[in-house]
XYZ file of C-alpha atoms in Angstrom:
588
model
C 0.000 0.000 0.000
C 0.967 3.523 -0.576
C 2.356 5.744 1.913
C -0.602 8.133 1.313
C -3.213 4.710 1.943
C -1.491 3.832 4.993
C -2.256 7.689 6.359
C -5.631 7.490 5.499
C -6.205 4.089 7.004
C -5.023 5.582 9.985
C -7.161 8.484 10.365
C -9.777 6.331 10.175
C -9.316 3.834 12.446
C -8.434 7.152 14.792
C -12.024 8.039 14.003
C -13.363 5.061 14.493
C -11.801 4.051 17.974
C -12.699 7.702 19.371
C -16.208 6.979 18.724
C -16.546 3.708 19.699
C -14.272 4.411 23.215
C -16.926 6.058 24.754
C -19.732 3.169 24.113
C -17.428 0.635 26.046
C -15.920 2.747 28.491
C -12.446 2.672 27.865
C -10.373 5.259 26.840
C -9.293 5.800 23.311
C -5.641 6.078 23.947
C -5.636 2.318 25.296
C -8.041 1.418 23.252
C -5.580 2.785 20.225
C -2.661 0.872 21.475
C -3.931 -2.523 22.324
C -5.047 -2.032 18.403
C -1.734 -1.157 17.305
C 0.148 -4.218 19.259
C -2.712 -6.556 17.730
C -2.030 -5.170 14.034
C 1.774 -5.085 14.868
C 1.534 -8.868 14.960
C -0.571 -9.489 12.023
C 1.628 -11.561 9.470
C 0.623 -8.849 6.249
C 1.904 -6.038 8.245
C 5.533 -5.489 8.541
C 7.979 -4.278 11.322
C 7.389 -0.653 12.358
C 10.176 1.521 13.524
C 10.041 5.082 14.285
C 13.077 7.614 14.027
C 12.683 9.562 17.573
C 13.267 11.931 15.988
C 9.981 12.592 14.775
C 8.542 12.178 17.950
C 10.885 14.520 19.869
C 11.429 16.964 16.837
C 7.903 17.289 15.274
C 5.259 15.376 17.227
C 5.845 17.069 20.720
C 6.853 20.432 20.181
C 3.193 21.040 18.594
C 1.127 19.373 21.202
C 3.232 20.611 24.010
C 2.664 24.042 22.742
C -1.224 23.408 22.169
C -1.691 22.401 26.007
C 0.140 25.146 26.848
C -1.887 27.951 25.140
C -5.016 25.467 26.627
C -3.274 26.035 30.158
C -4.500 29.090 32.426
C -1.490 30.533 33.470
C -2.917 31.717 36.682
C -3.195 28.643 37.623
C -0.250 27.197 36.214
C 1.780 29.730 38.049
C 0.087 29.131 41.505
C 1.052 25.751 41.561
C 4.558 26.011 39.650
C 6.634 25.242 43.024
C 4.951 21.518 43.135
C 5.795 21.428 39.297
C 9.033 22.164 39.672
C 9.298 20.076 42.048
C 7.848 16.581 40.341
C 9.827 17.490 37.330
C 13.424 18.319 38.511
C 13.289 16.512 41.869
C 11.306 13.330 41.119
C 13.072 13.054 37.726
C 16.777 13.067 38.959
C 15.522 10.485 42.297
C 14.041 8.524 40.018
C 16.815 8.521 37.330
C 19.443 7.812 40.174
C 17.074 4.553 41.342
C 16.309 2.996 38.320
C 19.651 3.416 36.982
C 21.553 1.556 39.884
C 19.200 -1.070 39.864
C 19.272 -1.697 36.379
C 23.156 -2.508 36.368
C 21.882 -5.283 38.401
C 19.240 -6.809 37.066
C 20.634 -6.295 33.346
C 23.958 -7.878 32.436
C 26.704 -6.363 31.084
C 25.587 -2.378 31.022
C 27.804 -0.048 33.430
C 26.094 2.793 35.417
C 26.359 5.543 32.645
C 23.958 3.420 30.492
C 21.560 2.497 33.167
C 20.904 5.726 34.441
C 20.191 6.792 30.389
C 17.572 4.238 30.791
C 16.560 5.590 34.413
C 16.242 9.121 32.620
C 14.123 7.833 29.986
C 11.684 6.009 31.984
C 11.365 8.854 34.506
C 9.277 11.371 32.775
C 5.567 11.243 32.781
C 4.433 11.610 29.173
C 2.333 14.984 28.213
C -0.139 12.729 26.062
C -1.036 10.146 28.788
C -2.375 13.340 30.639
C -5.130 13.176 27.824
C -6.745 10.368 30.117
C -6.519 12.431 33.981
C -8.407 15.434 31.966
C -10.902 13.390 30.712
C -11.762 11.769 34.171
C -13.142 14.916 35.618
C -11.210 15.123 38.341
C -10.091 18.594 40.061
C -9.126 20.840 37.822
C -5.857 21.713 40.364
C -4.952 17.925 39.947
C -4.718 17.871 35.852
C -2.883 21.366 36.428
C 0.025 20.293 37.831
C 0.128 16.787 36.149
C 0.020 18.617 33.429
C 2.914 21.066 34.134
C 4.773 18.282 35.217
C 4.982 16.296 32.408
C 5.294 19.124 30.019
C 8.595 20.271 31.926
C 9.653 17.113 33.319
C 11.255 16.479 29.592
C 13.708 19.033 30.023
C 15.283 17.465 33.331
C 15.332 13.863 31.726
C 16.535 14.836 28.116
C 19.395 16.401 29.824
C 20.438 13.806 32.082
C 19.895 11.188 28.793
C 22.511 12.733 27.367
C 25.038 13.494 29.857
C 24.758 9.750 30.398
C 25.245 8.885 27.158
C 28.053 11.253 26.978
C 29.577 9.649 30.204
C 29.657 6.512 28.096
C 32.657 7.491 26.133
C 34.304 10.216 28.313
C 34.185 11.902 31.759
C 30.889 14.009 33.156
C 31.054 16.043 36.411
C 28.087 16.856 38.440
C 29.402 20.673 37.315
C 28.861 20.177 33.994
C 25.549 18.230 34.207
C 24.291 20.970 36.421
C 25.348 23.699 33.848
C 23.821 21.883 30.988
C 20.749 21.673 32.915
C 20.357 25.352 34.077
C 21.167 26.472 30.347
C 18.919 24.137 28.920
C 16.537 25.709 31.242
C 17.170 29.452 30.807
C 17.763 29.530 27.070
C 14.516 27.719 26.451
C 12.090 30.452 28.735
C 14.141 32.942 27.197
C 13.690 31.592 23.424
C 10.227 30.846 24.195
C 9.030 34.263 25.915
C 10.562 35.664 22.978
C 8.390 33.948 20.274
C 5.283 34.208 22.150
C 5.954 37.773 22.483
C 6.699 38.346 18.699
C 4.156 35.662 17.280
C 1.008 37.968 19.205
C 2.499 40.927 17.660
C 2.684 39.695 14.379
C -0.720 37.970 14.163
C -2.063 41.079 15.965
C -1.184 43.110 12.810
C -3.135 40.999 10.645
C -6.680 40.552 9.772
C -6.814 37.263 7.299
C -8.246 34.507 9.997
C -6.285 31.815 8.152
C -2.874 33.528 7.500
C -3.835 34.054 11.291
C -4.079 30.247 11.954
C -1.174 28.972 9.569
C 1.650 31.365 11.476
C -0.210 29.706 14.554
C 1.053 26.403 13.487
C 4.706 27.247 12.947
C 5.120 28.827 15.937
C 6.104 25.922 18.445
C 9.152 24.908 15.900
C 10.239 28.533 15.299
C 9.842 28.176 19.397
C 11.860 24.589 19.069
C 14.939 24.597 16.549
C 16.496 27.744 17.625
C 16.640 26.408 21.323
C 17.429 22.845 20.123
C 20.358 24.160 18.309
C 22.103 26.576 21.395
C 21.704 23.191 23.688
C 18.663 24.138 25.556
C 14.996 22.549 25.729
C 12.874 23.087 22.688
C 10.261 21.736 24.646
C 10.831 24.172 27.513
C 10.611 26.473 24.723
C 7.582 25.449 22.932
C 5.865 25.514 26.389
C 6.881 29.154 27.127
C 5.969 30.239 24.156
C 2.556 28.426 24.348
C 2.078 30.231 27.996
C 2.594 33.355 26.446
C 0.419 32.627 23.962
C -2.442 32.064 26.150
C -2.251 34.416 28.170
C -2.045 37.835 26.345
C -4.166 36.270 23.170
C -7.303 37.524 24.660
C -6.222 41.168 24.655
C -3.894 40.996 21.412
C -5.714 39.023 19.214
C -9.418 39.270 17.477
C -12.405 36.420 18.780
C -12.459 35.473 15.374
C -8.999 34.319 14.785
C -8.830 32.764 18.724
C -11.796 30.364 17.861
C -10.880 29.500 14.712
C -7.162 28.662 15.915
C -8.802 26.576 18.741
C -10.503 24.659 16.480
C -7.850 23.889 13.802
C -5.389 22.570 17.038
C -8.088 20.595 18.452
C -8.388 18.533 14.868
C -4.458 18.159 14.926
C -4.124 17.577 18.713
C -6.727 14.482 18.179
C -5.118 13.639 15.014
C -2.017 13.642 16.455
C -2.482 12.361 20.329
C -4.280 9.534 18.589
C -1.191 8.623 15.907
C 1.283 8.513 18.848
C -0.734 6.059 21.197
C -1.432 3.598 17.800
C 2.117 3.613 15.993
C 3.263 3.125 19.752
C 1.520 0.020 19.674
C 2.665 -0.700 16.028
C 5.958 -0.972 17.565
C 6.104 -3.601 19.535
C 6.511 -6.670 17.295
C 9.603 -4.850 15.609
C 10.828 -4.588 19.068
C 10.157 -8.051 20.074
C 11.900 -9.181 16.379
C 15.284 -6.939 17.910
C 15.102 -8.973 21.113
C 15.117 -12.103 19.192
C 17.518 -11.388 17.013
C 19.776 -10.303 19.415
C 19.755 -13.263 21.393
C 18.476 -11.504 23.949
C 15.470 -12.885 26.496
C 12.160 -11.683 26.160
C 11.413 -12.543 29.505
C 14.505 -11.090 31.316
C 13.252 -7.799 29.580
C 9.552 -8.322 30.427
C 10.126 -8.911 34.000
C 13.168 -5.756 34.311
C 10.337 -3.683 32.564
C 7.824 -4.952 35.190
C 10.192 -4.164 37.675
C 11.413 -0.891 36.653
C 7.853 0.546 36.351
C 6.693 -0.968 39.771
C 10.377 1.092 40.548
C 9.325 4.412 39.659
C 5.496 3.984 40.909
C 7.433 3.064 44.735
C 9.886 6.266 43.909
C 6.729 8.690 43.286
C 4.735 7.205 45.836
C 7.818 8.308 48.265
C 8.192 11.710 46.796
C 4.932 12.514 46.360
C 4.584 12.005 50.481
C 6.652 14.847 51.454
C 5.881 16.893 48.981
C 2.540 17.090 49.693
C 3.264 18.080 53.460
C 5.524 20.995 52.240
C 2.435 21.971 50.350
C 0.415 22.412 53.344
C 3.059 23.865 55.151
C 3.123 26.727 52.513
C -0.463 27.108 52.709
C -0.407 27.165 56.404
C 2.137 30.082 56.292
C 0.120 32.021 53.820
C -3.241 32.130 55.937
C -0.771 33.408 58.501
C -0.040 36.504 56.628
C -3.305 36.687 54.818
C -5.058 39.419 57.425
C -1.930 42.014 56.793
C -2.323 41.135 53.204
C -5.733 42.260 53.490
C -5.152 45.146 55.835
C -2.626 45.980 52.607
C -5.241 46.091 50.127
C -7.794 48.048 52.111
C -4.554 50.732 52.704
C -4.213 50.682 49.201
C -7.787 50.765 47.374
C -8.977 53.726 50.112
C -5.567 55.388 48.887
C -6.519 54.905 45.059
C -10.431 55.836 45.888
C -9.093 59.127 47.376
C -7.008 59.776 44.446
C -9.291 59.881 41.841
C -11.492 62.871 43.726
C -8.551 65.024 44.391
C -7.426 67.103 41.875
C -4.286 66.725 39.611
C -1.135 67.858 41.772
C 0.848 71.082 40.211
C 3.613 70.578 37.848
C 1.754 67.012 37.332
C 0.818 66.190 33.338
C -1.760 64.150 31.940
C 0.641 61.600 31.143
C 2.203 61.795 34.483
C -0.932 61.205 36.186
C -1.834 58.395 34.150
C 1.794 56.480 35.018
C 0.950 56.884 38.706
C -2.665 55.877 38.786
C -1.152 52.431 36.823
C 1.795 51.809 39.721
C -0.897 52.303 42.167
C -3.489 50.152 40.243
C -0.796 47.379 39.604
C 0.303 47.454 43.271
C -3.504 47.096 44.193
C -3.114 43.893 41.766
C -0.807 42.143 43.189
C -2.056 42.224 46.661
C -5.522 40.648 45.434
C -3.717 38.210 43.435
C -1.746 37.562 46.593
C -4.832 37.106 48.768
C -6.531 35.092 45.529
C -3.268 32.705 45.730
C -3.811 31.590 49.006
C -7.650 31.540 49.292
C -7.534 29.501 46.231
C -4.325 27.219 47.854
C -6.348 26.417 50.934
C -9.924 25.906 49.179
C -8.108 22.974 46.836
C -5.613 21.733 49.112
C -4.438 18.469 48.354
C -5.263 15.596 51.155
C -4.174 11.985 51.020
C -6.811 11.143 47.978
C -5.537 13.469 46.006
C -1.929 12.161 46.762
C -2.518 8.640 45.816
C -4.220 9.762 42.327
C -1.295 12.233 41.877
C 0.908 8.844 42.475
C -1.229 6.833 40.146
C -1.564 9.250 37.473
C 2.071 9.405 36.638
C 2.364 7.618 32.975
C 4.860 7.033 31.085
C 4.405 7.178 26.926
C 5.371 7.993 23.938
C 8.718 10.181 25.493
C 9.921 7.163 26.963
C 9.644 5.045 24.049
C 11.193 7.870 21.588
C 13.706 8.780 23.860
C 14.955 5.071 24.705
C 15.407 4.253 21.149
C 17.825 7.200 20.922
C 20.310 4.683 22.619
C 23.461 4.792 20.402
C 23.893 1.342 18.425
C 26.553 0.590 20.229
C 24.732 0.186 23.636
C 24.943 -3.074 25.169
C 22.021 -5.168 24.971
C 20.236 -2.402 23.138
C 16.970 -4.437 22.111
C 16.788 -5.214 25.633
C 16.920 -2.198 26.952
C 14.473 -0.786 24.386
C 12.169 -3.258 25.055
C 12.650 -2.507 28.558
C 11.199 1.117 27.917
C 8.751 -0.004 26.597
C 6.741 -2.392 28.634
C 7.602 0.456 31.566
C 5.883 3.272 29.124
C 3.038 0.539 27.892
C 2.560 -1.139 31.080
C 1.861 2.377 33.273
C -0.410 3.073 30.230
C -2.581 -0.026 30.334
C -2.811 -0.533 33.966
C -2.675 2.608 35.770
C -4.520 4.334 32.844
C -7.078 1.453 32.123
C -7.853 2.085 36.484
C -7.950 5.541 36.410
C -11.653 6.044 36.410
C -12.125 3.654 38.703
C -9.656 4.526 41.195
C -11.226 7.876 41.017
C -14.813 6.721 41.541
C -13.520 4.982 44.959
C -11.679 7.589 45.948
C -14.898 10.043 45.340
C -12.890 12.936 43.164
C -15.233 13.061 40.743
C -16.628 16.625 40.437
C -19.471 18.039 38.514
C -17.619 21.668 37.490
C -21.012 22.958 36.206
C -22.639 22.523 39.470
C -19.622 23.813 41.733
C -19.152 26.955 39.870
C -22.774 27.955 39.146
C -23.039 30.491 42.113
C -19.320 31.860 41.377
C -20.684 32.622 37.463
C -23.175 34.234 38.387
C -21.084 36.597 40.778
C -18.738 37.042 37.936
C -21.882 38.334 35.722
C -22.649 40.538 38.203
C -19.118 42.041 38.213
C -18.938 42.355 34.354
C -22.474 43.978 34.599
C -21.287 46.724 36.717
C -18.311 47.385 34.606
C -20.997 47.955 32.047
C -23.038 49.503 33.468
C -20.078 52.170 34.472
C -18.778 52.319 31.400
C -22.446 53.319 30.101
C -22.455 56.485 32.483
C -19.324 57.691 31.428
C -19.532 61.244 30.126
C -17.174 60.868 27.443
C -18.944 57.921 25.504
C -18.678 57.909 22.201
C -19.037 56.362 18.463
C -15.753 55.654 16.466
C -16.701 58.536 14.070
C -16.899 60.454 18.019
C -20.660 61.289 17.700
C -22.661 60.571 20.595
C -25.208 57.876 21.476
C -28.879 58.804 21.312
C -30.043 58.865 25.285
C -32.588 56.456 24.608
C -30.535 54.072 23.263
C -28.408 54.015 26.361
C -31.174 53.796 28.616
C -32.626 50.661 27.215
C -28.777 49.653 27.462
C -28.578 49.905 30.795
C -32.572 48.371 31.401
C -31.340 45.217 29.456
C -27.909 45.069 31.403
C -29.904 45.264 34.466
C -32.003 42.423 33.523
C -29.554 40.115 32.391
C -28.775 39.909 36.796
C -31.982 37.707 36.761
C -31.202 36.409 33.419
C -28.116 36.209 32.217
C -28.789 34.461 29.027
C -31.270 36.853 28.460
C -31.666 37.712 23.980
C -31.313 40.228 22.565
C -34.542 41.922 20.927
C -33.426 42.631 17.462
C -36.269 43.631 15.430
C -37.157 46.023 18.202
C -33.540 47.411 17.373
C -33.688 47.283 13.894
C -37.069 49.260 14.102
C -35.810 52.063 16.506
C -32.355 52.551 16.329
C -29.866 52.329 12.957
C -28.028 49.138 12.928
C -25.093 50.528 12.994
C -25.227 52.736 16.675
C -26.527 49.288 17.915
C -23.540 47.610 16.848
C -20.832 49.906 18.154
C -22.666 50.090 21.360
C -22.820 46.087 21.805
C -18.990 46.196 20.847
C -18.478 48.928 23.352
C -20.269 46.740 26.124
C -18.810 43.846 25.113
C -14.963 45.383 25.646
C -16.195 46.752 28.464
C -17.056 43.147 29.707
C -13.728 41.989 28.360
C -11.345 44.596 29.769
C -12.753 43.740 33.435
C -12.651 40.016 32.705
C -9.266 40.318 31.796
C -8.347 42.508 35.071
C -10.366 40.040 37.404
C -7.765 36.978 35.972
C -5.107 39.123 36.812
C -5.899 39.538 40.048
C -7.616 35.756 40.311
C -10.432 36.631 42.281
C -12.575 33.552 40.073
C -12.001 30.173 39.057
C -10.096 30.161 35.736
C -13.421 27.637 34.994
C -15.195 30.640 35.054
C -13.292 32.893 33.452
C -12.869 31.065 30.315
C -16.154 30.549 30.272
C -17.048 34.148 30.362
C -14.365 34.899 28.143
C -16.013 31.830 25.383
C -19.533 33.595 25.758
C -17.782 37.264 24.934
C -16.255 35.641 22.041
C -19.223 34.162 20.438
C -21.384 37.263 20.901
C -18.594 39.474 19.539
C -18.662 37.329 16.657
C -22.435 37.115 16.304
C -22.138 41.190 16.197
C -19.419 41.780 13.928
C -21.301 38.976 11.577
C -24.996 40.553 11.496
C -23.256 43.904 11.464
C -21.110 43.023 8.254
C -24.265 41.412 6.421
C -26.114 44.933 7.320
C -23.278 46.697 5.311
């Protein structure tokens, strides 16, 4: 068959496993895999090998990227000292474990080799996480298993090849280190950088699908640069994801966001899918390696057993204290909570008394403006402070969470890549392959396959819809009074500066009013075709609407709501945005 019939075969058997996952209740990424190994082993269908290349180079760096514009950053940030430490601590303890034990239970490897294998089994994969968010668990818990395993690849890739290198020549813990903090730096630094220049580019244009295709380079002009000054172009596609995320609601037009979302969430399925299937496709090619290698399938099965129940006894260990530091940090932030608060009450009565007193002498416009901004971005991050630890102590992890945060960690398609990177010369190579494999398949079948059950016994299923129902409607509230401000304002106008008829901003602020009891209340178009020209009833929606927006956007800066919430909010903006700009254009 043709490489371009083998493609489409593929897509849809990825269609056809999605929609049939559901119906049996099992996931599609397991379901995807067992299918692969089956097909691997069908006599018609030759040995599949990879180049990890692909994976590492061109599979990750987009979906990494994706998950990261997904990610709220607010959240992302409040929990980045647990992150950091499952994905530099856990990685280099688990690396250190695995390795030594490996140069026992494998014959003839020295320590340099087994802790390359230690590194690559080490890392939870970024695509397994595909399974926690679909279990409907807290949305703190994906969060940082989440960040983890889209970081976690910098601190094993690292120590991969420093151990490789320290096959054939001398490493110090110096040099390791260095490597590691470089690999680190460059890639926020590369990645800030792109996310920084890819809104400002896409900002600047108005074509939604020139829009979308820069949108898909961006994670490899985030990725080569880095990859090529020996940092982490996954680091880097991650930053510049972040950045991505967060500024694209004030850079970038509704339009171009929700088309973008939905072109990445055809490739992420696409893609996710293709990773968990060829990973199965793999197997037989590996099992053909063993063989002809003289090696033992069972000596491998049972080290790759071993090493996986390894790292699960290694995370289990970590996880313990690192949960207790957690709740020490919360415990000291309640303790300074009431002077935070004390801080912002200081602050807001000093801003309120500001804005009546009249502009000091020798004072300009512009002057005035740079001070009322330090003292409104000082006013910020005191709320956000206060928001931090509210939110810290409302989701605090207990012992629950701690065994699904233990049972959650998978291994994938990053450990099978990255293990087949082994140079040639490797002793028992196949073996070791093999070895990564059953580890990355094994914590994919079994603790992935349990998941939802292990979370139905341990009663972490939420209903988000229900939880957040009385904090939406408090956000509504909010966004109505910005509106309902911004209405009052004497210096309202048009784009072409002309003024709104009074009774137009009357009914305005009757309908705003209304939407308290009903928020989904619709809008009464013929009446405003009849009374008012189409276009003042336009700008004026598009005025409210930014007005909505602009305090949205200053209420996730400070994080006084769920990000939940806020991207739901910010989803319901878009669409009516959208909905105006579209009857608006067909009027003209």
């Amino acid at each position: 068959m043709e490489p371009v019939g083998w493609v489409v075969l593929g897509v849809l058997v990825v269609v056809a496993v999605t929609e049939l996952a559901p119906r049996v209740h099992v996931s599609a990424p397991l379901l995807l895999v067992l299918v692969g190994v089956a097909v691997s082993f069908l006599p018609a269908v030759p040995a599949i090998s990879v180049d990890p290349r692909w994976v590492l180079g061109i599979v990750l760096p987009p979906l990494l990227y994706s998950a990261a514009v997904a990610m709220p950053t607010m959240d992302f940030r409040r929990d980045l000292t647990t992150i950091s430490e499952l994905s530099v601590g856990l990685v280099l303890l688990s690396t250190a474990v695995v390795g030594v034990a490996l140069t026992r239970l494998v014959p003839g490897i020295g320590l340099a080799t087994g802790l390359a294998v230690g590194a690559v089994v080490s890392p939870t994969d970024a695509v397994a996480t595909t399974i926690v968010r679909r279990a409907r668990v807290s949305p703190r818990l994906v969060t940082v298993l989440e960040g983890e395993s889209m970081l976690n690849d910098a601190t094993a890739l690292v120590l991969l090849r420093s151990a490789i290198a320290a096959t054939a020549a001398t490493v110090t813990l110096w040099s390791v280190t260095g490597r590691f903090l470089w690999a680190v730096v460059s890639a926020v630094g590369i990645g800030w950088l792109v996310g920084r220049v890819n809104l400002s580019v896409r900002a600047r244009i108005n074509h939604p699908t020139v829009n979308v295709a820069i949108s898909l380079v961006v994670p490899f002009v985030a990725y080569l640069p880095t990859e090529h000054l020996g940092g982490s172009g996954l680091v880097a596609a991650v930053t510049a994801g972040l950045v991505t995320g967060h500024d694209a609601p004030k850079r970038l037009r509704a339009e171009d966001r929700l088309n973008e979302q939905a072109v990445w969430r055809t490739l992420e399925l696409l893609i996710e899918s293709a990773v968990f299937l060829v990973m199965g496709l793999q197997l037989f090619g590996l099992v053909r390696d063993v063989r002809g290698g003289h090696g033992s399938l069972v000596r491998a099965l049972v080290v790759g057993v071993l090493a996986g129940t390894l790292v699960l006894v290694v995370r289990s260990l970590f996880v313990v204290p690192s949960l207790w530091l957690q709740r020490r940090r919360v415990q000291r932030g309640v303790q300074v909570r009431d002077r935070l608060s004390e801080a912002e009450g200081a602050l807001a009565a000093r801003r309120a008394a500001a804005r009546t007193q009249p502009r000091p002498p020798g004072m300009d416009t512009e002057q005035l403006a740079q001070v009322q901004a330090a003292r409104r971005t000082r006013l910020t991050r005191v709320r956000r402070l206060i928001s931090d630890i509210d939110y810290l102590a409302a989701e605090s992890f207990g012992w629950r969470e701690g065994v699904l945060l233990v049972w959650a960690g998978m291994r994938g398609a990053v450990t099978v890549a990255a293990v087949q990177s082994l140079p040639a010369s490797t002793p028992s190579r196949s073996t070791l392959v093999l070895i990564g494999f059953v580890v990355a398949g094994g914590t994919l079948l079994l603790q992935g396959g349990t998941l939802p059950w292990l979370v139905r016994v341990l009663g972490l299923s939420r209903d988000p819809h229900a939880e957040l129902a009385s904090e939406r409607m408090a956000l509504h509230v909010e966004l109505v009074a910005a509106v309902r401000a911004r209405l009052d304002k004497p210096d309202l106008r048009r784009p072409d500066g002309s003024p709104y008829p009074e009774d137009m901003l009357d009914r305005a602020r009757q309908r705003e009013a209304a939407t308290v009891a009903d928020p989904d209340l619709p809008e009464d178009e013929a009446r405003e075709a009849s009374e008012l020209t189409r276009a003042q009833f336009r700008d004026l929606r598009l005025e409210i609407l930014q007005a909505r927006r602009a305090r949205l956007l200053r209420l996730r800066d400070e994080g006084a709501y769920s990000s939940q919430s806020l991207d739901q909010a910010l989803r319901v903006l878009d669409a009516e945005q959208i909905g105006v700009e579209m009857r608006g254009g067909s009027a003209g």
